[in-house]
GROMACS .gro file of C-alpha atoms in nm:
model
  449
    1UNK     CA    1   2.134  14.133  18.705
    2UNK     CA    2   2.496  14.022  18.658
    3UNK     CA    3   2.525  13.607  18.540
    4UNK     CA    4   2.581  13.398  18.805
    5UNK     CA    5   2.758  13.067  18.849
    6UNK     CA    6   2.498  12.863  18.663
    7UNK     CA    7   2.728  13.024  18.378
    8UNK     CA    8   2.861  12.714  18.169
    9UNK     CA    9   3.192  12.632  18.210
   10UNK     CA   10   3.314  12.777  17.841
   11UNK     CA   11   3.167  13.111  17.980
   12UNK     CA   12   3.336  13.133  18.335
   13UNK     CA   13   3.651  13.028  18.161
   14UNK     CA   14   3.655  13.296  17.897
   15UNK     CA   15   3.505  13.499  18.140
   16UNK     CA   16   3.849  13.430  18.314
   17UNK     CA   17   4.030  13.580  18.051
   18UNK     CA   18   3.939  13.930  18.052
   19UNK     CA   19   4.185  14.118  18.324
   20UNK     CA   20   4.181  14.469  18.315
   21UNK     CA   21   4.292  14.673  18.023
   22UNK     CA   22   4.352  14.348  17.825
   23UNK     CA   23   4.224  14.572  17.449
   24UNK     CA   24   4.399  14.894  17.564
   25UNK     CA   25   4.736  14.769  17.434
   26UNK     CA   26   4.698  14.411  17.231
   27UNK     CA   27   5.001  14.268  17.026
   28UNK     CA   28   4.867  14.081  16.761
   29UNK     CA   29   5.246  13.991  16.650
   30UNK     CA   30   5.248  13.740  16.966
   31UNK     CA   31   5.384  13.374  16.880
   32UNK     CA   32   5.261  13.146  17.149
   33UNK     CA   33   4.946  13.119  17.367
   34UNK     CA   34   5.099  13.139  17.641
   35UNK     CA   35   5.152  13.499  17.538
   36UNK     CA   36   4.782  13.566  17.593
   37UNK     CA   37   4.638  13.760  17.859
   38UNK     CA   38   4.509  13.434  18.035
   39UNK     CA   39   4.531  13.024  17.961
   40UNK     CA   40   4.171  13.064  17.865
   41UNK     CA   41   4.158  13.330  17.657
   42UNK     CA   42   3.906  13.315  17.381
   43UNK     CA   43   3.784  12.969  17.469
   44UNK     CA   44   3.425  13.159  17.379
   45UNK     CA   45   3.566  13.128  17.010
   46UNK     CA   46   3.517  12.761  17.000
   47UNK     CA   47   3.220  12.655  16.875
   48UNK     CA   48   3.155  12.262  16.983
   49UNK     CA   49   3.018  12.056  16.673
   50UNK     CA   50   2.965  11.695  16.612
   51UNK     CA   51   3.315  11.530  16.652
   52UNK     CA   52   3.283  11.308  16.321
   53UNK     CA   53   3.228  11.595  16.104
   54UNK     CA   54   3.492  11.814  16.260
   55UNK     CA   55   3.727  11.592  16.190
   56UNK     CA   56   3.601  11.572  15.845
   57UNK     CA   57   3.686  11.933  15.784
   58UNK     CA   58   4.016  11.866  15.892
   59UNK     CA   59   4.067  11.591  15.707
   60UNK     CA   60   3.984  11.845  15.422
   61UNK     CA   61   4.257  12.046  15.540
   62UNK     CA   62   4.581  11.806  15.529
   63UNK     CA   63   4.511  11.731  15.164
   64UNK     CA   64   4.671  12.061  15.111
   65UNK     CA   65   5.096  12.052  15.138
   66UNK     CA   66   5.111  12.414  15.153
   67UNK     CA   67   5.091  12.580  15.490
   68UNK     CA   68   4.807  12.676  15.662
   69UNK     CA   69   4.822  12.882  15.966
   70UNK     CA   70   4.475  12.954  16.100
   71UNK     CA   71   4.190  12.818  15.922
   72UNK     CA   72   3.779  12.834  15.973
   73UNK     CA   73   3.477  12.644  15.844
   74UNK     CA   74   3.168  12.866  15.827
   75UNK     CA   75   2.829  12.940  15.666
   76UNK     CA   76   2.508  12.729  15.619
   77UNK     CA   77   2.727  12.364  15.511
   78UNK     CA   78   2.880  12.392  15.898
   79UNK     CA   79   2.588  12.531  16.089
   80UNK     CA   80   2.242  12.498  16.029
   81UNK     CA   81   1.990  12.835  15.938
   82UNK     CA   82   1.626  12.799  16.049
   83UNK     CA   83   1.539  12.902  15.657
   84UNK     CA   84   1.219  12.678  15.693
   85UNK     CA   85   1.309  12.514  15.336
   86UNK     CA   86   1.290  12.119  15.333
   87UNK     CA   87   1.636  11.963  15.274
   88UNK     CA   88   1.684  11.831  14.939
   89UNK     CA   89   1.787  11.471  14.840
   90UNK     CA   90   2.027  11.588  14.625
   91UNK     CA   91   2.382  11.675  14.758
   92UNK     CA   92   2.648  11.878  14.546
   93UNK     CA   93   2.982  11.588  14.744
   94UNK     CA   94   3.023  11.352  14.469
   95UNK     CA   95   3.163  11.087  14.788
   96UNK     CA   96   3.118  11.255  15.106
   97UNK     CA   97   3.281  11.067  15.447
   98UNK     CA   98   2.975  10.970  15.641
   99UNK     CA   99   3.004  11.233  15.872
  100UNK     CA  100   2.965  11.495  15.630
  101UNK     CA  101   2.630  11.365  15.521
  102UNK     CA  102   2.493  11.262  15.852
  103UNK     CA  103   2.554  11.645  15.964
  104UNK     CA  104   2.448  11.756  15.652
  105UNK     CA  105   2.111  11.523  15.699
  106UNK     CA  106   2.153  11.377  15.339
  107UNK     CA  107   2.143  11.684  15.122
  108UNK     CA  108   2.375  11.924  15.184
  109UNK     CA  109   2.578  12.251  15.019
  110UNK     CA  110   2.925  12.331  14.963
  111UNK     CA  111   3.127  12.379  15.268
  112UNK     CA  112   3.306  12.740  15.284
  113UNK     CA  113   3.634  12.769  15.449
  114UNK     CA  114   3.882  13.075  15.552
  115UNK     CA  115   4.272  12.993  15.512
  116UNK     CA  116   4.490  13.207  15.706
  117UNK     CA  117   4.880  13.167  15.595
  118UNK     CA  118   5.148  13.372  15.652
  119UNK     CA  119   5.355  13.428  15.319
  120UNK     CA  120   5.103  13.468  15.053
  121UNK     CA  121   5.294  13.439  14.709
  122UNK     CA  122   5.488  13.139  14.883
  123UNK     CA  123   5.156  12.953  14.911
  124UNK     CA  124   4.993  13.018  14.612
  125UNK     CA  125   5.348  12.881  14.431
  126UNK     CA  126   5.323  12.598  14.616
  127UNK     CA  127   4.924  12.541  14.605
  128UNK     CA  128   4.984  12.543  14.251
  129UNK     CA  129   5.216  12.278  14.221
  130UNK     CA  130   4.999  12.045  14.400
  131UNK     CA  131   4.643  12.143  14.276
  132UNK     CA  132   4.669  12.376  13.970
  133UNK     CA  133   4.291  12.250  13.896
  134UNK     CA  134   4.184  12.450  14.166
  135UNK     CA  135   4.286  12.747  14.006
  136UNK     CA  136   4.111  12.930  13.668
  137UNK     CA  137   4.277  13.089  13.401
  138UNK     CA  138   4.466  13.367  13.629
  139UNK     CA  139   4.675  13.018  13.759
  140UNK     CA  140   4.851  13.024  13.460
  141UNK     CA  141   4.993  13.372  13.519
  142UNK     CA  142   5.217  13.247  13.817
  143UNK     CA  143   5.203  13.296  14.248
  144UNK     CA  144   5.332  13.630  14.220
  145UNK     CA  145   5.030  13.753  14.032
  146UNK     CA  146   4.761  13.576  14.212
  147UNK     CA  147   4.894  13.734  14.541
  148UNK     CA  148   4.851  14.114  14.366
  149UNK     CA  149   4.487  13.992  14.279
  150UNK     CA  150   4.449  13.890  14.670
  151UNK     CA  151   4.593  14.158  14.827
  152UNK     CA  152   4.535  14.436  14.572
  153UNK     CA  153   4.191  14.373  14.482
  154UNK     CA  154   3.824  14.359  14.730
  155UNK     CA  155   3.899  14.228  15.108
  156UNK     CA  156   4.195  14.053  15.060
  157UNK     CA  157   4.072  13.757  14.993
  158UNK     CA  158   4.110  13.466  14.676
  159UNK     CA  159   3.825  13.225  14.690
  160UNK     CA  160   3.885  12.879  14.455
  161UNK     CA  161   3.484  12.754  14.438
  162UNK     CA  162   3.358  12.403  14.359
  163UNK     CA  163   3.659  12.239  14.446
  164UNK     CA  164   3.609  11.860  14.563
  165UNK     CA  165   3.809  11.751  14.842
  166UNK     CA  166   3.797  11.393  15.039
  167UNK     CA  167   3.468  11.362  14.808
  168UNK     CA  168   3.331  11.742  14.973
  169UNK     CA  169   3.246  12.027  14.752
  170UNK     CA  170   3.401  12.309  14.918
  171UNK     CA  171   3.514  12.713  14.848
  172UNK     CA  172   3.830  12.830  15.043
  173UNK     CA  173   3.964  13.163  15.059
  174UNK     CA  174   4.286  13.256  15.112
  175UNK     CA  175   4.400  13.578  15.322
  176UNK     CA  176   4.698  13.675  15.449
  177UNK     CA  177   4.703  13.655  15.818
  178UNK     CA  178   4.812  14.051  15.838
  179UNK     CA  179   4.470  14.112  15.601
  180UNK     CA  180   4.282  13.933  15.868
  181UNK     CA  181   4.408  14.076  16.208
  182UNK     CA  182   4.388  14.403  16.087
  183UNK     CA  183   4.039  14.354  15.962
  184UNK     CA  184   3.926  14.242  16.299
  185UNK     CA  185   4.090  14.499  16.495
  186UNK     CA  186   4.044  14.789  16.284
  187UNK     CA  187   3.738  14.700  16.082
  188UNK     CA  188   3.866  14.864  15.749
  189UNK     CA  189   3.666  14.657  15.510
  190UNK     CA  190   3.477  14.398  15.763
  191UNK     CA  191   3.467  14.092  15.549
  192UNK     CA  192   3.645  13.901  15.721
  193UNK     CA  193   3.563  14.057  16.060
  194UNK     CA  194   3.184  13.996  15.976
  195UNK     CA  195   3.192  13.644  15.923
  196UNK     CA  196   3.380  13.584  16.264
  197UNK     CA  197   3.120  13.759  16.439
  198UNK     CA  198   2.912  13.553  16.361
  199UNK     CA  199   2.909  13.111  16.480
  200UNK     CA  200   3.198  12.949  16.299
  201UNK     CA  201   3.429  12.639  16.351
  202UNK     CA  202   3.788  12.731  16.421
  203UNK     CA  203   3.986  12.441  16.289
  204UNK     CA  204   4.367  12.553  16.317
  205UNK     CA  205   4.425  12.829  16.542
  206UNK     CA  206   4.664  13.153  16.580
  207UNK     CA  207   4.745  13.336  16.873
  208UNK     CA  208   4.764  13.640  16.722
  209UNK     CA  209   4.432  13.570  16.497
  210UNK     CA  210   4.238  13.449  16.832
  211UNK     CA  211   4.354  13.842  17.038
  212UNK     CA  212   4.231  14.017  16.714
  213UNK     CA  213   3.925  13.799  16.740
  214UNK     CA  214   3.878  13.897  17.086
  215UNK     CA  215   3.876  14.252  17.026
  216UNK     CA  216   3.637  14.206  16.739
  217UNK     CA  217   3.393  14.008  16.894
  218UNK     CA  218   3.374  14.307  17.161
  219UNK     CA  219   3.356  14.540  16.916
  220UNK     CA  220   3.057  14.399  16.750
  221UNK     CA  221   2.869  14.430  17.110
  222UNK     CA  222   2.942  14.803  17.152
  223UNK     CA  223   2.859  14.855  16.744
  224UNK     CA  224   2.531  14.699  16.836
  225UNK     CA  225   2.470  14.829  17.138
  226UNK     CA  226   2.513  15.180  17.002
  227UNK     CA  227   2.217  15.078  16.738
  228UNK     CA  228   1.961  14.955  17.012
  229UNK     CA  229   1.761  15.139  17.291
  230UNK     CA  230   1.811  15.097  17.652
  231UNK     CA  231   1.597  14.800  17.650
  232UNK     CA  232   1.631  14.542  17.405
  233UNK     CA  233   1.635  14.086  17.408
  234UNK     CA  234   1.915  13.873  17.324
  235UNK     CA  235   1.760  13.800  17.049
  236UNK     CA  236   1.743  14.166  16.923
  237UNK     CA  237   2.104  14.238  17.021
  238UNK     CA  238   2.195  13.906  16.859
  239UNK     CA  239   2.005  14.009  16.543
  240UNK     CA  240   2.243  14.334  16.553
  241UNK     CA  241   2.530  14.187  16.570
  242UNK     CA  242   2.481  13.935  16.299
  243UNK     CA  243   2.330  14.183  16.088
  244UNK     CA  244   2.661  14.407  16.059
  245UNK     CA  245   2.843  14.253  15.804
  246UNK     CA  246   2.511  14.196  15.584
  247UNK     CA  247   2.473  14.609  15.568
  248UNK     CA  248   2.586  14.721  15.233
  249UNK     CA  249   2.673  14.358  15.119
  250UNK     CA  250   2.551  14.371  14.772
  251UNK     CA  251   2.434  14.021  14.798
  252UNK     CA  252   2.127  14.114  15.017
  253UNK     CA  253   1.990  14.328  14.733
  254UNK     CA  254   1.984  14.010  14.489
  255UNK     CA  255   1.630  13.867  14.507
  256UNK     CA  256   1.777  13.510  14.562
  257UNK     CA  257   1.838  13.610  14.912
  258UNK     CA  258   1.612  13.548  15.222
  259UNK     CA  259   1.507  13.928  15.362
  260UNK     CA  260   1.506  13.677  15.721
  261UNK     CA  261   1.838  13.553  15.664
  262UNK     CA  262   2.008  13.741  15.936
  263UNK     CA  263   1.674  13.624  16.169
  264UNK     CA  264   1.728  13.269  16.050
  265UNK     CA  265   2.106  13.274  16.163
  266UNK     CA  266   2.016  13.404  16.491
  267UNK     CA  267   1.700  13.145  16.540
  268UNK     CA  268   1.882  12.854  16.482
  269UNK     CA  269   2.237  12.907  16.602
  270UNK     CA  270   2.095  13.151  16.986
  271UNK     CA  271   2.314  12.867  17.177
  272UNK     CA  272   2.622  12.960  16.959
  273UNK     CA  273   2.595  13.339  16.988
  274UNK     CA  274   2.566  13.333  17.364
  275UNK     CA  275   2.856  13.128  17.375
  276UNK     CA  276   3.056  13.368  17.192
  277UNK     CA  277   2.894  13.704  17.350
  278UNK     CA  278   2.793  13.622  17.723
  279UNK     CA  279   3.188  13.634  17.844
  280UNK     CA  280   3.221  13.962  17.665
  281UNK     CA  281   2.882  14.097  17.761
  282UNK     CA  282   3.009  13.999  18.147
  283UNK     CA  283   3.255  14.226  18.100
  284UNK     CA  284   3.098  14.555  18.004
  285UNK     CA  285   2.992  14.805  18.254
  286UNK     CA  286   2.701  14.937  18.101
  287UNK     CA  287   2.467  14.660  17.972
  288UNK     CA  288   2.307  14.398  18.194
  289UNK     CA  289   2.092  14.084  18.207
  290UNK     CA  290   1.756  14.200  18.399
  291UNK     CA  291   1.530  13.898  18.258
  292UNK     CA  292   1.449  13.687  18.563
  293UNK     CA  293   1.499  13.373  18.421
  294UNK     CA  294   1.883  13.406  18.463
  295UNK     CA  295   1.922  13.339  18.791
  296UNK     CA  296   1.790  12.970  18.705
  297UNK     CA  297   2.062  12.675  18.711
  298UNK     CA  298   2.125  12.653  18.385
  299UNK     CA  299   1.913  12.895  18.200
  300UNK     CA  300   2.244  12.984  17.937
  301UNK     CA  301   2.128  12.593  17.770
  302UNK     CA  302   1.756  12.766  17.716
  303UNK     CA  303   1.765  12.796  17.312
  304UNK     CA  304   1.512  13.024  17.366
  305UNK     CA  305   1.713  13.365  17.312
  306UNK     CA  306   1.453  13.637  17.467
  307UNK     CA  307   1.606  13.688  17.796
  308UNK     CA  308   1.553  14.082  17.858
  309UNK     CA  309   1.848  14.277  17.843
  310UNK     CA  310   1.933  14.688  17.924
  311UNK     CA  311   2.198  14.919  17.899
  312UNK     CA  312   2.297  15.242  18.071
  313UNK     CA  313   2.209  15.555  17.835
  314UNK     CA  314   2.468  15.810  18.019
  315UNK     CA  315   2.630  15.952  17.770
  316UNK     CA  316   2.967  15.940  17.949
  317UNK     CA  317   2.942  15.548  17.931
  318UNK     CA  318   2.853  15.579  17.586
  319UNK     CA  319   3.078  15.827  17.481
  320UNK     CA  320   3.348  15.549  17.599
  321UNK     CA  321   3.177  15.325  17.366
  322UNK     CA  322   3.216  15.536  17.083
  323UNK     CA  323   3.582  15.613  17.175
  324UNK     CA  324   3.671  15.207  17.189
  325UNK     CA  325   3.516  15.117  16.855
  326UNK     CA  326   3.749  14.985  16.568
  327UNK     CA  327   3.971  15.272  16.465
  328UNK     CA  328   3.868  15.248  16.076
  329UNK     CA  329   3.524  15.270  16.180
  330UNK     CA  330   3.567  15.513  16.423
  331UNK     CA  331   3.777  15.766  16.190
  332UNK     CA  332   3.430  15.684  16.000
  333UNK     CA  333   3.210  15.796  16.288
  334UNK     CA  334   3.394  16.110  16.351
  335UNK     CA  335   3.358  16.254  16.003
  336UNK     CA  336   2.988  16.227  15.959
  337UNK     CA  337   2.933  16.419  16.316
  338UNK     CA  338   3.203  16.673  16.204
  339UNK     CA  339   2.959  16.775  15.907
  340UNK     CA  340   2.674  16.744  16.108
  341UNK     CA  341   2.824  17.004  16.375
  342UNK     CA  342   2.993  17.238  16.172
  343UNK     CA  343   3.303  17.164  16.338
  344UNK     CA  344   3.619  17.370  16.144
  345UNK     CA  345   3.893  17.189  15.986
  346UNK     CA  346   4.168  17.319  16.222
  347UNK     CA  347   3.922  17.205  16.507
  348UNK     CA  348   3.810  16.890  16.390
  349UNK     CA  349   4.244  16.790  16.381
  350UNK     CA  350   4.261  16.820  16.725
  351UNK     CA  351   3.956  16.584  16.804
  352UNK     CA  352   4.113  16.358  16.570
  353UNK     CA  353   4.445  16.362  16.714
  354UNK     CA  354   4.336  16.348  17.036
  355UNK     CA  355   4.132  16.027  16.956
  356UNK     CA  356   4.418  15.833  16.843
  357UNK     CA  357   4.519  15.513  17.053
  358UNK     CA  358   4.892  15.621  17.072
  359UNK     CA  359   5.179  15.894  17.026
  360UNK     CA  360   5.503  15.856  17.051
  361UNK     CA  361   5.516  15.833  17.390
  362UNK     CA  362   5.300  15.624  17.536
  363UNK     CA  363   4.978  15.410  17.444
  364UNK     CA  364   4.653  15.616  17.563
  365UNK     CA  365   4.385  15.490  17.744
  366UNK     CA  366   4.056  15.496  17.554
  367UNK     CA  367   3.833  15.716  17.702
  368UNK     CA  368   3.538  15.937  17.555
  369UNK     CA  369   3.579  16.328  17.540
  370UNK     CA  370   3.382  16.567  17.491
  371UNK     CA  371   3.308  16.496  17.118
  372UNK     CA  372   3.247  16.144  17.156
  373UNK     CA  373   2.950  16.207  17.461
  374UNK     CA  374   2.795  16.503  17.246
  375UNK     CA  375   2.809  16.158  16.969
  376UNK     CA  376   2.614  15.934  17.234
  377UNK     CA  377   2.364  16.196  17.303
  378UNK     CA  378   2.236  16.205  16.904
  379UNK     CA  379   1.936  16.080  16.825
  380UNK     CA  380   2.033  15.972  16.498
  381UNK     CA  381   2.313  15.774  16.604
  382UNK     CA  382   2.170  15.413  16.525
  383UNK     CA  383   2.057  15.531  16.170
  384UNK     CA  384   2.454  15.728  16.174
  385UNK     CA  385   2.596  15.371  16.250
  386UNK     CA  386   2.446  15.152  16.022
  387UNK     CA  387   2.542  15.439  15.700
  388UNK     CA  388   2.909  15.434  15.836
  389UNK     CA  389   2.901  14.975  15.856
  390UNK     CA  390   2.694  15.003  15.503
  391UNK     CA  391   2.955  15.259  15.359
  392UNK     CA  392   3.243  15.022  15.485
  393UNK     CA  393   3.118  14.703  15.364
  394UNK     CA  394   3.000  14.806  14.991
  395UNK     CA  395   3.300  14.858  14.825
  396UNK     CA  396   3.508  14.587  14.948
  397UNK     CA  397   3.206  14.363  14.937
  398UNK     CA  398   3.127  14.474  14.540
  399UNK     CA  399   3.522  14.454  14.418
  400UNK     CA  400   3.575  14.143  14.580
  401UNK     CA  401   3.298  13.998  14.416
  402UNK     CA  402   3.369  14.126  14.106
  403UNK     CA  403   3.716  13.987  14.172
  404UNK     CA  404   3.590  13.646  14.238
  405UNK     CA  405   3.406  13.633  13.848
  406UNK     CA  406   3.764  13.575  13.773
  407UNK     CA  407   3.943  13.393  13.991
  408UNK     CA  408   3.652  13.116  14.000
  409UNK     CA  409   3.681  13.175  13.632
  410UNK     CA  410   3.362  13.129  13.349
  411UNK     CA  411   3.253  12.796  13.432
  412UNK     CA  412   3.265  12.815  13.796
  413UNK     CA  413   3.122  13.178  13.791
  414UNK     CA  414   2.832  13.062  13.513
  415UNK     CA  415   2.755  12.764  13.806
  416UNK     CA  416   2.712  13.031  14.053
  417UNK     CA  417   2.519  13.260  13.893
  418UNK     CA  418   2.307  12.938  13.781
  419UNK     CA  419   2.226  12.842  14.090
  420UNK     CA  420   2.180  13.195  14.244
  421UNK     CA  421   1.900  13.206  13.967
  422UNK     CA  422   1.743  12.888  14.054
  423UNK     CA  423   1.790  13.011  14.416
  424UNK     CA  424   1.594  13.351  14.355
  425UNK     CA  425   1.294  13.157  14.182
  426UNK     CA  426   1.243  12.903  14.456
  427UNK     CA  427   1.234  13.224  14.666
  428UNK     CA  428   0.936  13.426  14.463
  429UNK     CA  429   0.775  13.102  14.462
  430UNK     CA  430   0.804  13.038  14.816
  431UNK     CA  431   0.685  13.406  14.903
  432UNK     CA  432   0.326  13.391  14.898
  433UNK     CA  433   0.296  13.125  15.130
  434UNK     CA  434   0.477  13.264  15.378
  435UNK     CA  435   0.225  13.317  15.714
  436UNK     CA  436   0.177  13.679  15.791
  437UNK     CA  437   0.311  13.654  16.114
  438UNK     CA  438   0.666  13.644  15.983
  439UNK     CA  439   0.587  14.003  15.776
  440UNK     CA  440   0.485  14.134  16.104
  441UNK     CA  441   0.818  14.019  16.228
  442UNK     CA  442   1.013  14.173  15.929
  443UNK     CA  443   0.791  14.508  16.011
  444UNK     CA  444   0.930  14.474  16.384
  445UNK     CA  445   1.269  14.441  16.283
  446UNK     CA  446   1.299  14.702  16.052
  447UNK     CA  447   1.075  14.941  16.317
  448UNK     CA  448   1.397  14.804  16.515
  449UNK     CA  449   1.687  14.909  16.247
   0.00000   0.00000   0.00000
């Protein structure tokens, strides 16, 4: 069952913006939106949040002279997880606007943010000028150096913590906006490309930044749907998706974290992910809506994310699947099922070259061979995926946090591991309490995995 015009208008508008062939050939070097493939084009992307505190977080953003060409607010400060803790009274914004604590209900945590610019030594020199406090020690070495740190070291990414701005306690991370197309269309680390996959609020945008998005976003579904069965929810295919860019984070094996944290996401913010994933969803030939509830006016408002979902296991559809996943993570793919098939050397270069999206010629069309249906057919291909995401994400995920001890410097980093502590011991005290329905759900999703 295909959606039907009770689709919202976000939805049929995206859904507008998906012509034919529009991820066979994307330039992400494109300078206007009118340069998109349609006026609508990935409208899906925009999350709608309370007006007050949106323009809060862009408030946050003028204070800073140097130029900022995409940006995104994300994480728990922006959107809400279903963790099942009670708020606390205390918030970390010294003088919060009044939007910023009504959203945050009068507690509150630090706001993240994502800055996308364009020259990245150029900012940090002028960044500097205007807030060298934001900086630690590595400030004092100059722009030039801080942009080898960025782009040398982890994802590409320099995060200034505990910064107060307009009264808000935020983080911001700076990437180049190269480091961040290329992460969402290749997926060669996935940090970035993980956290826009999942509900965040885009606050300047890019044309270039919003195509890349587009293709990631799609990606994600076909990761996922390579991971599930051939009937799955929402809510499982959700949990997929936003579970990607938590595999081999080494985050999730600290003790302070939630083992539901990827279910929490998904619980609380089902609205958000169908916004972003119905359009795309729409436009794939192999997975459908079957639960009967969807062809009720309105059912896409239901927060209730257990509509019943299938695909199509043919391994020709599949194989396309595999073909049109993120080059990076493809490449990936390809290796582990050379080992496992004894395919030679001299044999295995062909397949590769014959995979690639373009010669010299002309740009191919991506469609599964041979290689990538005998792929689809494996049984082990959902375990097969999530090694390949786990071995992507771990390094990059480690080095960048290891980066991020110093550029947050002692202080900052002694704050953070303070509060992690804290964090972890509220958890182990929390855990016995917790009903045993929820361990049958953590048994259900890992059956799942």
């Amino acid at each position: 069952m295909k959606l039907n015009a009770a689709v919202t208008s976000t939805s049929s508008s995206a859904n507008q913006s998906m012509p034919p062939g529009w991820e066979d050939n994307p330039d992400y070097n494109i300078s206007a939106f009118s340069q998109l493939p349609h006026q609508h084009f990935g409208f899906n992307q925009f999350i709608v949040i309370n007006e007050e505190f949106k323009e809060a977080l862009r408030q946050i953003l003028w204070q800073f002279r140097a130029p900022i060409r995409y940006a995104f607010a994300y994480g728990s400060g922006v959107f809400s997880q279903d963790d099942g803790q009670q708020p606390t009274s205390l918030s970390p914004h010294p003088h919060p606007p009044e939007a910023v604590k009504a959203w945050q209900k009068g507690g509150g945590k630090m706001i993240d943010f994502i800055f996308g610019v364009s020259f990245t030594q150029h900012w940090h020199s002028l960044n500097l000028t205007q807030h060298r406090d934001h900086y630690s020690f590595l400030g004092s070495l100059g722009s030039a150096f801080l942009s080898r740190v960025q782009d040398s070291w982890g994802a590409g990414v320099y995060f200034n913590p505990y910064i107060t701005v307009n009264g808000t306690l935020i983080k911001y991370g700076v990437a180049n906006l190269d480091t961040i197309s290329r992460d969402l269309s290749e997926w060669d680390t996935l940090y970035l490309a993980g956290r826009l996959q999942k509900p965040v609020k885009i606050l300047r945008d890019d044309p270039g930044v919003r195509l890349a998005n587009q293709v990631n976003l799609i990606s994600a579904v076909r990761a996922a749907l390579l991971m599930l069965g051939s009937s799955f929810t929402e809510r499982e295919l959700y949990t997929a998706i936003a579970g990607i860019s938590y595999l081999g984070d080494p985050r999730m094996e600290l003790p302070a974290e939630n083992p539901r944290k990827v279910a929490n996401i998904v619980s609380a913010q089902s609205l958000n992910f169908r916004q972003l994933y119905t359009p795309l969803i729409e436009n794939l030939p192999n997975v459908t809506f079957t639960d009967p509830r969807c062809s009720n006016p309105g059912w896409v408002n239901d927060p209730d994310p257990n509509t019943k979902m299938e695909q199509d296991m043919d391994p020709v559809k599949r194989g396309n699947i595999v073909r049109r996943l993120p080059k990076a993570l493809r490449k990936k793919l390809y290796f582990q099922y050379q080992k496992k098939f004894s395919i030679p050397a001299s044999a295995f270069d062909q397949v590769l070259d014959e995979s690639k999206d373009e010669d010299d010629a002309s740009f191919k069309r991506r469609q599964g061979g041979d290689f990538e249906q005998r792929i689809a057919e494996q049984a082990d291909l959902p375990r097969v995926m999530g090694d390949v995401i786990r071995n992507t994400i771990r390094w990059p995920s480690t080095s960048q946090s290891i980066k991020s001890f110093f550029t947050a410097g002692p202080v900052r980093s002694w704050r953070y591991v303070s509060e992690k502590a804290a964090k972890s011991r509220q958890v182990r005290t929390d855990a016995p309490s917790k009903p045993k329905e929820e361990s049958a759900g953590n048994s259900d999703e890992k059956k799942q995995a």
